[in-house]
Amino acid sequence: MTRSALSAALGATGLALASALGLAAPAAAQPAADTVGAIRARGALNCGVAGNVAGFSLPDASGVYRGIDADSCRSVAAAIFGDANKVRFINTTSQNRFTALQSGEVDMLVRNTTWTLSREASLGFEFATINFYDGQGFMVKKSSNVTSARQLDGATVCVQPGTTTELNLSDYFRSNGMRFTPVVIESVEEIRTAFLAGRCDAYTNDASSLASFRATQTTPADFLLLPEIISKEPLGAVVRKGDWKFFDIVRWAHFAQLTAEELGITSQNVASFATNTNPDIQRFMGASGDLGKMLGLAPDWAVKLIAQQGNFAEVWDRNITPLGVQRGINNLWTKGGLQYAPPMR
């Protein structure tokens, strides 16, 4: 008997034995998901956002979504379609955001979502990028005369459920031998209303979200962000595991904006780099190499992305700088920050 014939016989015997014992036959290999194909067929990227956080994702007076998260969605659309406007923004809550991604209602999620081990290991997700290095903080009314989180012993604290902030809050008070009473409210709008009405002494959330909230108040100076940052909260874009083609596009769309900033390429001057002889710039512009082909994109995908969305500094300046938040650790690595793009080659 030939080796192939023997293998076939053994395979048939194994299936027969499994059937006799009432065992399920081994499942056939499933084809890889094609999120990019589905997006192209649909004609738009479905992107899950918060939709109510200034600086991150919030419709303006004309109904156009503005913010760093909204722009992360647009950057991916620009890479795939060459058109940053081919995005359908879908508002999600802290409670339903992961279900929306798991079910396929959204292709990706960019919703002030913290990258954690449990979310990658147990929910079937991968974090492709970090567009904001954040940390959890506290806000109080200046009239309270509280200037440090260590003065909050016995305080009532407004907090959202279903987020990392609940666990961080408990850990911080326990580790410092302090007591607190949580006021747990799911809706962002309701929790902010409760804080303004005096139902809680302090409001805890990511420091960026607190700064966003303060910036939208009539008298922002009435509110104080306490100096303590009690956690690491790397926020970014989340996709489903298994579709590495889409994962690569989401990741490298962000890296392209960081690379453009490093190279001095902006939305205003990108066209002028077309004849630049720097090898790194030639590859970035699609004039040499096959980087676009490797990603399944057009050769000039990065050019179109930057022309429409700008580099990362431009994204930051139009969305986060107005909140009064310093760039700090979100600077490029060359300026002492954590934003670092691998080589595009």
PDB file of N, CA and C in Angstrom, residues 66-133:
ATOM      1  N   ARG A  66     -16.618  64.907  14.882  1.00  0.00           N
ATOM      2  CA  ARG A  66     -15.303  65.489  15.087  1.00  0.00           C
ATOM      3  C   ARG A  66     -14.610  64.795  16.258  1.00  0.00           C
ATOM      4  N   GLY A  67     -13.295  64.693  16.193  1.00  0.00           N
ATOM      5  CA  GLY A  67     -12.545  64.125  17.307  1.00  0.00           C
ATOM      6  C   GLY A  67     -11.468  63.173  16.844  1.00  0.00           C
ATOM      7  N   ILE A  68     -10.548  62.868  17.740  1.00  0.00           N
ATOM      8  CA  ILE A  68      -9.416  62.015  17.405  1.00  0.00           C
ATOM      9  C   ILE A  68      -9.854  60.589  17.079  1.00  0.00           C
ATOM     10  N   ASP A  69     -10.883  60.094  17.761  1.00  0.00           N
ATOM     11  CA  ASP A  69     -11.393  58.755  17.453  1.00  0.00           C
ATOM     12  C   ASP A  69     -12.093  58.742  16.098  1.00  0.00           C
ATOM     13  N   ALA A  70     -12.909  59.755  15.853  1.00  0.00           N
ATOM     14  CA  ALA A  70     -13.579  59.852  14.556  1.00  0.00           C
ATOM     15  C   ALA A  70     -12.559  59.932  13.430  1.00  0.00           C
ATOM     16  N   ASP A  71     -11.466  60.678  13.671  1.00  0.00           N
ATOM     17  CA  ASP A  71     -10.440  60.800  12.646  1.00  0.00           C
ATOM     18  C   ASP A  71      -9.661  59.501  12.451  1.00  0.00           C
ATOM     19  N   SER A  72      -9.556  58.680  13.498  1.00  0.00           N
ATOM     20  CA  SER A  72      -8.928  57.362  13.339  1.00  0.00           C
ATOM     21  C   SER A  72      -9.755  56.512  12.374  1.00  0.00           C
ATOM     22  N   CYS A  73     -11.071  56.611  12.494  1.00  0.00           N
ATOM     23  CA  CYS A  73     -11.948  55.891  11.566  1.00  0.00           C
ATOM     24  C   CYS A  73     -11.745  56.407  10.140  1.00  0.00           C
ATOM     25  N   ARG A  74     -11.698  57.716   9.993  1.00  0.00           N
ATOM     26  CA  ARG A  74     -11.544  58.311   8.660  1.00  0.00           C
ATOM     27  C   ARG A  74     -10.208  57.927   8.026  1.00  0.00           C
ATOM     28  N   SER A  75      -9.174  57.821   8.836  1.00  0.00           N
ATOM     29  CA  SER A  75      -7.863  57.455   8.301  1.00  0.00           C
ATOM     30  C   SER A  75      -7.888  56.062   7.687  1.00  0.00           C
ATOM     31  N   VAL A  76      -8.589  55.136   8.323  1.00  0.00           N
ATOM     32  CA  VAL A  76      -8.702  53.777   7.783  1.00  0.00           C
ATOM     33  C   VAL A  76      -9.513  53.794   6.491  1.00  0.00           C
ATOM     34  N   ALA A  77     -10.582  54.583   6.467  1.00  0.00           N
ATOM     35  CA  ALA A  77     -11.386  54.700   5.246  1.00  0.00           C
ATOM     36  C   ALA A  77     -10.559  55.293   4.111  1.00  0.00           C
ATOM     37  N   ALA A  78      -9.733  56.282   4.447  1.00  0.00           N
ATOM     38  CA  ALA A  78      -8.881  56.903   3.429  1.00  0.00           C
ATOM     39  C   ALA A  78      -7.889  55.893   2.877  1.00  0.00           C
ATOM     40  N   ALA A  79      -7.357  55.027   3.722  1.00  0.00           N
ATOM     41  CA  ALA A  79      -6.412  54.003   3.276  1.00  0.00           C
ATOM     42  C   ALA A  79      -7.094  52.989   2.357  1.00  0.00           C
ATOM     43  N   ILE A  80      -8.306  52.576   2.711  1.00  0.00           N
ATOM     44  CA  ILE A  80      -9.004  51.536   1.944  1.00  0.00           C
ATOM     45  C   ILE A  80      -9.614  52.095   0.658  1.00  0.00           C
ATOM     46  N   PHE A  81     -10.294  53.214   0.757  1.00  0.00           N
ATOM     47  CA  PHE A  81     -11.036  53.756  -0.385  1.00  0.00           C
ATOM     48  C   PHE A  81     -10.336  54.915  -1.099  1.00  0.00           C
ATOM     49  N   GLY A  82      -9.359  55.534  -0.411  1.00  0.00           N
ATOM     50  CA  GLY A  82      -8.828  56.789  -0.929  1.00  0.00           C
ATOM     51  C   GLY A  82      -9.777  57.930  -0.643  1.00  0.00           C
ATOM     52  N   ASP A  83     -10.775  57.699   0.216  1.00  0.00           N
ATOM     53  CA  ASP A  83     -11.798  58.684   0.537  1.00  0.00           C
ATOM     54  C   ASP A  83     -12.123  58.581   2.029  1.00  0.00           C
ATOM     55  N   ALA A  84     -11.672  59.582   2.786  1.00  0.00           N
ATOM     56  CA  ALA A  84     -11.852  59.569   4.236  1.00  0.00           C
ATOM     57  C   ALA A  84     -13.304  59.705   4.668  1.00  0.00           C
ATOM     58  N   ASN A  85     -14.179  60.105   3.762  1.00  0.00           N
ATOM     59  CA  ASN A  85     -15.586  60.308   4.122  1.00  0.00           C
ATOM     60  C   ASN A  85     -16.433  59.047   4.040  1.00  0.00           C
ATOM     61  N   LYS A  86     -15.843  57.956   3.567  1.00  0.00           N
ATOM     62  CA  LYS A  86     -16.613  56.725   3.432  1.00  0.00           C
ATOM     63  C   LYS A  86     -16.638  55.958   4.757  1.00  0.00           C
ATOM     64  N   VAL A  87     -17.217  56.619   5.748  1.00  0.00           N
ATOM     65  CA  VAL A  87     -17.342  56.050   7.092  1.00  0.00           C
ATOM     66  C   VAL A  87     -18.776  56.201   7.563  1.00  0.00           C
ATOM     67  N   ARG A  88     -19.297  55.160   8.172  1.00  0.00           N
ATOM     68  CA  ARG A  88     -20.585  55.239   8.862  1.00  0.00           C
ATOM     69  C   ARG A  88     -20.297  55.142  10.350  1.00  0.00           C
ATOM     70  N   PHE A  89     -20.522  56.232  11.079  1.00  0.00           N
ATOM     71  CA  PHE A  89     -20.269  56.255  12.517  1.00  0.00           C
ATOM     72  C   PHE A  89     -21.453  55.659  13.259  1.00  0.00           C
ATOM     73  N   ILE A  90     -21.154  54.710  14.143  1.00  0.00           N
ATOM     74  CA  ILE A  90     -22.195  54.036  14.921  1.00  0.00           C
ATOM     75  C   ILE A  90     -21.912  54.272  16.401  1.00  0.00           C
ATOM     76  N   ASN A  91     -22.818  54.983  17.063  1.00  0.00           N
ATOM     77  CA  ASN A  91     -22.637  55.268  18.482  1.00  0.00           C
ATOM     78  C   ASN A  91     -22.799  53.998  19.306  1.00  0.00           C
ATOM     79  N   THR A  92     -21.896  53.811  20.256  1.00  0.00           N
ATOM     80  CA  THR A  92     -21.961  52.665  21.162  1.00  0.00           C
ATOM     81  C   THR A  92     -21.806  53.158  22.594  1.00  0.00           C
ATOM     82  N   THR A  93     -22.212  52.325  23.534  1.00  0.00           N
ATOM     83  CA  THR A  93     -22.061  52.659  24.952  1.00  0.00           C
ATOM     84  C   THR A  93     -20.976  51.770  25.547  1.00  0.00           C
ATOM     85  N   SER A  94     -20.602  52.070  26.790  1.00  0.00           N
ATOM     86  CA  SER A  94     -19.612  51.229  27.464  1.00  0.00           C
ATOM     87  C   SER A  94     -20.151  49.822  27.667  1.00  0.00           C
ATOM     88  N   GLN A  95     -21.479  49.668  27.652  1.00  0.00           N
ATOM     89  CA  GLN A  95     -22.093  48.358  27.862  1.00  0.00           C
ATOM     90  C   GLN A  95     -22.219  47.536  26.581  1.00  0.00           C
ATOM     91  N   ASN A  96     -22.506  48.180  25.447  1.00  0.00           N
ATOM     92  CA  ASN A  96     -22.762  47.396  24.226  1.00  0.00           C
ATOM     93  C   ASN A  96     -21.636  47.448  23.195  1.00  0.00           C
ATOM     94  N   ARG A  97     -20.571  48.194  23.460  1.00  0.00           N
ATOM     95  CA  ARG A  97     -19.516  48.384  22.454  1.00  0.00           C
ATOM     96  C   ARG A  97     -18.865  47.068  22.026  1.00  0.00           C
ATOM     97  N   PHE A  98     -18.608  46.180  22.979  1.00  0.00           N
ATOM     98  CA  PHE A  98     -17.920  44.937  22.632  1.00  0.00           C
ATOM     99  C   PHE A  98     -18.848  43.983  21.889  1.00  0.00           C
ATOM    100  N   THR A  99     -20.112  43.958  22.264  1.00  0.00           N
ATOM    101  CA  THR A  99     -21.088  43.138  21.542  1.00  0.00           C
ATOM    102  C   THR A  99     -21.212  43.613  20.110  1.00  0.00           C
ATOM    103  N   ALA A 100     -21.197  44.926  19.906  1.00  0.00           N
ATOM    104  CA  ALA A 100     -21.305  45.482  18.550  1.00  0.00           C
ATOM    105  C   ALA A 100     -20.138  45.024  17.679  1.00  0.00           C
ATOM    106  N   LEU A 101     -18.945  44.948  18.254  1.00  0.00           N
ATOM    107  CA  LEU A 101     -17.781  44.499  17.496  1.00  0.00           C
ATOM    108  C   LEU A 101     -17.819  42.996  17.275  1.00  0.00           C
ATOM    109  N   GLN A 102     -18.156  42.234  18.309  1.00  0.00           N
ATOM    110  CA  GLN A 102     -18.217  40.781  18.173  1.00  0.00           C
ATOM    111  C   GLN A 102     -19.245  40.338  17.152  1.00  0.00           C
ATOM    112  N   SER A 103     -20.371  41.026  17.112  1.00  0.00           N
ATOM    113  CA  SER A 103     -21.469  40.633  16.233  1.00  0.00           C
ATOM    114  C   SER A 103     -21.248  41.051  14.789  1.00  0.00           C
ATOM    115  N   GLY A 104     -20.288  41.942  14.547  1.00  0.00           N
ATOM    116  CA  GLY A 104     -20.064  42.443  13.193  1.00  0.00           C
ATOM    117  C   GLY A 104     -20.864  43.681  12.864  1.00  0.00           C
ATOM    118  N   GLU A 105     -21.587  44.237  13.849  1.00  0.00           N
ATOM    119  CA  GLU A 105     -22.325  45.478  13.601  1.00  0.00           C
ATOM    120  C   GLU A 105     -21.359  46.596  13.227  1.00  0.00           C
ATOM    121  N   VAL A 106     -20.181  46.570  13.843  1.00  0.00           N
ATOM    122  CA  VAL A 106     -19.130  47.519  13.475  1.00  0.00           C
ATOM    123  C   VAL A 106     -17.901  46.733  13.038  1.00  0.00           C
ATOM    124  N   ASP A 107     -17.132  47.316  12.126  1.00  0.00           N
ATOM    125  CA  ASP A 107     -15.905  46.678  11.640  1.00  0.00           C
ATOM    126  C   ASP A 107     -14.749  46.899  12.605  1.00  0.00           C
ATOM    127  N   MET A 108     -14.761  48.043  13.247  1.00  0.00           N
ATOM    128  CA  MET A 108     -13.725  48.377  14.218  1.00  0.00           C
ATOM    129  C   MET A 108     -14.334  49.280  15.279  1.00  0.00           C
ATOM    130  N   LEU A 109     -13.658  49.348  16.405  1.00  0.00           N
ATOM    131  CA  LEU A 109     -14.145  50.133  17.529  1.00  0.00           C
ATOM    132  C   LEU A 109     -13.050  51.110  17.938  1.00  0.00           C
ATOM    133  N   VAL A 110     -13.373  52.401  17.951  1.00  0.00           N
ATOM    134  CA  VAL A 110     -12.451  53.423  18.454  1.00  0.00           C
ATOM    135  C   VAL A 110     -13.271  54.284  19.402  1.00  0.00           C
ATOM    136  N   ARG A 111     -13.304  53.858  20.667  1.00  0.00           N
ATOM    137  CA  ARG A 111     -14.251  54.470  21.604  1.00  0.00           C
ATOM    138  C   ARG A 111     -13.637  54.628  22.996  1.00  0.00           C
ATOM    139  N   ASN A 112     -12.557  55.393  23.106  1.00  0.00           N
ATOM    140  CA  ASN A 112     -11.925  55.588  24.415  1.00  0.00           C
ATOM    141  C   ASN A 112     -11.793  54.248  25.141  1.00  0.00           C
ATOM    142  N   THR A 113     -11.361  53.230  24.399  1.00  0.00           N
ATOM    143  CA  THR A 113     -11.331  51.868  24.943  1.00  0.00           C
ATOM    144  C   THR A 113      -9.917  51.472  25.335  1.00  0.00           C
ATOM    145  N   THR A 114      -9.751  51.041  26.592  1.00  0.00           N
ATOM    146  CA  THR A 114      -8.437  50.708  27.124  1.00  0.00           C
ATOM    147  C   THR A 114      -7.981  49.317  26.689  1.00  0.00           C
ATOM    148  N   TRP A 115      -6.762  49.224  26.265  1.00  0.00           N
ATOM    149  CA  TRP A 115      -6.120  47.960  25.888  1.00  0.00           C
ATOM    150  C   TRP A 115      -5.756  47.209  27.164  1.00  0.00           C
ATOM    151  N   THR A 116      -6.367  46.046  27.373  1.00  0.00           N
ATOM    152  CA  THR A 116      -6.048  45.203  28.523  1.00  0.00           C
ATOM    153  C   THR A 116      -5.870  43.761  28.062  1.00  0.00           C
ATOM    154  N   LEU A 117      -5.210  42.977  28.904  1.00  0.00           N
ATOM    155  CA  LEU A 117      -4.986  41.557  28.594  1.00  0.00           C
ATOM    156  C   LEU A 117      -6.305  40.818  28.454  1.00  0.00           C
ATOM    157  N   SER A 118      -7.230  41.041  29.395  1.00  0.00           N
ATOM    158  CA  SER A 118      -8.476  40.273  29.378  1.00  0.00           C
ATOM    159  C   SER A 118      -9.293  40.567  28.126  1.00  0.00           C
ATOM    160  N   ARG A 119      -9.257  41.782  27.640  1.00  0.00           N
ATOM    161  CA  ARG A 119     -10.042  42.117  26.450  1.00  0.00           C
ATOM    162  C   ARG A 119      -9.474  41.450  25.203  1.00  0.00           C
ATOM    163  N   GLU A 120      -8.171  41.265  25.161  1.00  0.00           N
ATOM    164  CA  GLU A 120      -7.589  40.552  24.024  1.00  0.00           C
ATOM    165  C   GLU A 120      -7.716  39.042  24.186  1.00  0.00           C
ATOM    166  N   ALA A 121      -7.505  38.547  25.405  1.00  0.00           N
ATOM    167  CA  ALA A 121      -7.444  37.099  25.611  1.00  0.00           C
ATOM    168  C   ALA A 121      -8.813  36.435  25.687  1.00  0.00           C
ATOM    169  N   SER A 122      -9.828  37.158  26.162  1.00  0.00           N
ATOM    170  CA  SER A 122     -11.119  36.501  26.381  1.00  0.00           C
ATOM    171  C   SER A 122     -12.240  36.966  25.474  1.00  0.00           C
ATOM    172  N   LEU A 123     -12.094  38.130  24.845  1.00  0.00           N
ATOM    173  CA  LEU A 123     -13.195  38.674  24.045  1.00  0.00           C
ATOM    174  C   LEU A 123     -13.013  38.468  22.549  1.00  0.00           C
ATOM    175  N   GLY A 124     -11.858  37.954  22.141  1.00  0.00           N
ATOM    176  CA  GLY A 124     -11.644  37.719  20.717  1.00  0.00           C
ATOM    177  C   GLY A 124     -11.260  38.961  19.947  1.00  0.00           C
ATOM    178  N   PHE A 125     -10.582  39.887  20.611  1.00  0.00           N
ATOM    179  CA  PHE A 125     -10.206  41.154  19.981  1.00  0.00           C
ATOM    180  C   PHE A 125      -8.692  41.290  19.872  1.00  0.00           C
ATOM    181  N   GLU A 126      -8.269  42.210  19.027  1.00  0.00           N
ATOM    182  CA  GLU A 126      -6.882  42.662  18.975  1.00  0.00           C
ATOM    183  C   GLU A 126      -6.889  44.185  18.955  1.00  0.00           C
ATOM    184  N   PHE A 127      -6.008  44.780  19.734  1.00  0.00           N
ATOM    185  CA  PHE A 127      -5.827  46.231  19.699  1.00  0.00           C
ATOM    186  C   PHE A 127      -4.760  46.545  18.662  1.00  0.00           C
ATOM    187  N   ALA A 128      -5.165  47.262  17.621  1.00  0.00           N
ATOM    188  CA  ALA A 128      -4.257  47.522  16.511  1.00  0.00           C
ATOM    189  C   ALA A 128      -3.395  48.751  16.734  1.00  0.00           C
ATOM    190  N   THR A 129      -3.908  49.730  17.467  1.00  0.00           N
ATOM    191  CA  THR A 129      -3.182  50.990  17.643  1.00  0.00           C
ATOM    192  C   THR A 129      -3.440  51.570  19.021  1.00  0.00           C
ATOM    193  N   ILE A 130      -2.613  52.543  19.390  1.00  0.00           N
ATOM    194  CA  ILE A 130      -2.881  53.395  20.545  1.00  0.00           C
ATOM    195  C   ILE A 130      -2.856  54.825  20.025  1.00  0.00           C
ATOM    196  N   ASN A 131      -4.013  55.457  19.993  1.00  0.00           N
ATOM    197  CA  ASN A 131      -4.056  56.839  19.509  1.00  0.00           C
ATOM    198  C   ASN A 131      -4.045  57.848  20.648  1.00  0.00           C
ATOM    199  N   PHE A 132      -4.126  57.340  21.905  1.00  0.00           N
ATOM    200  CA  PHE A 132      -4.081  58.245  23.051  1.00  0.00           C
ATOM    201  C   PHE A 132      -3.608  57.481  24.284  1.00  0.00           C
ATOM    202  N   TYR A 133      -2.432  57.846  24.790  1.00  0.00           N
ATOM    203  CA  TYR A 133      -1.947  57.285  26.056  1.00  0.00           C
ATOM    204  C   TYR A 133      -2.566  58.105  27.176  1.00  0.00           C
TER     205      TYR A 133
END
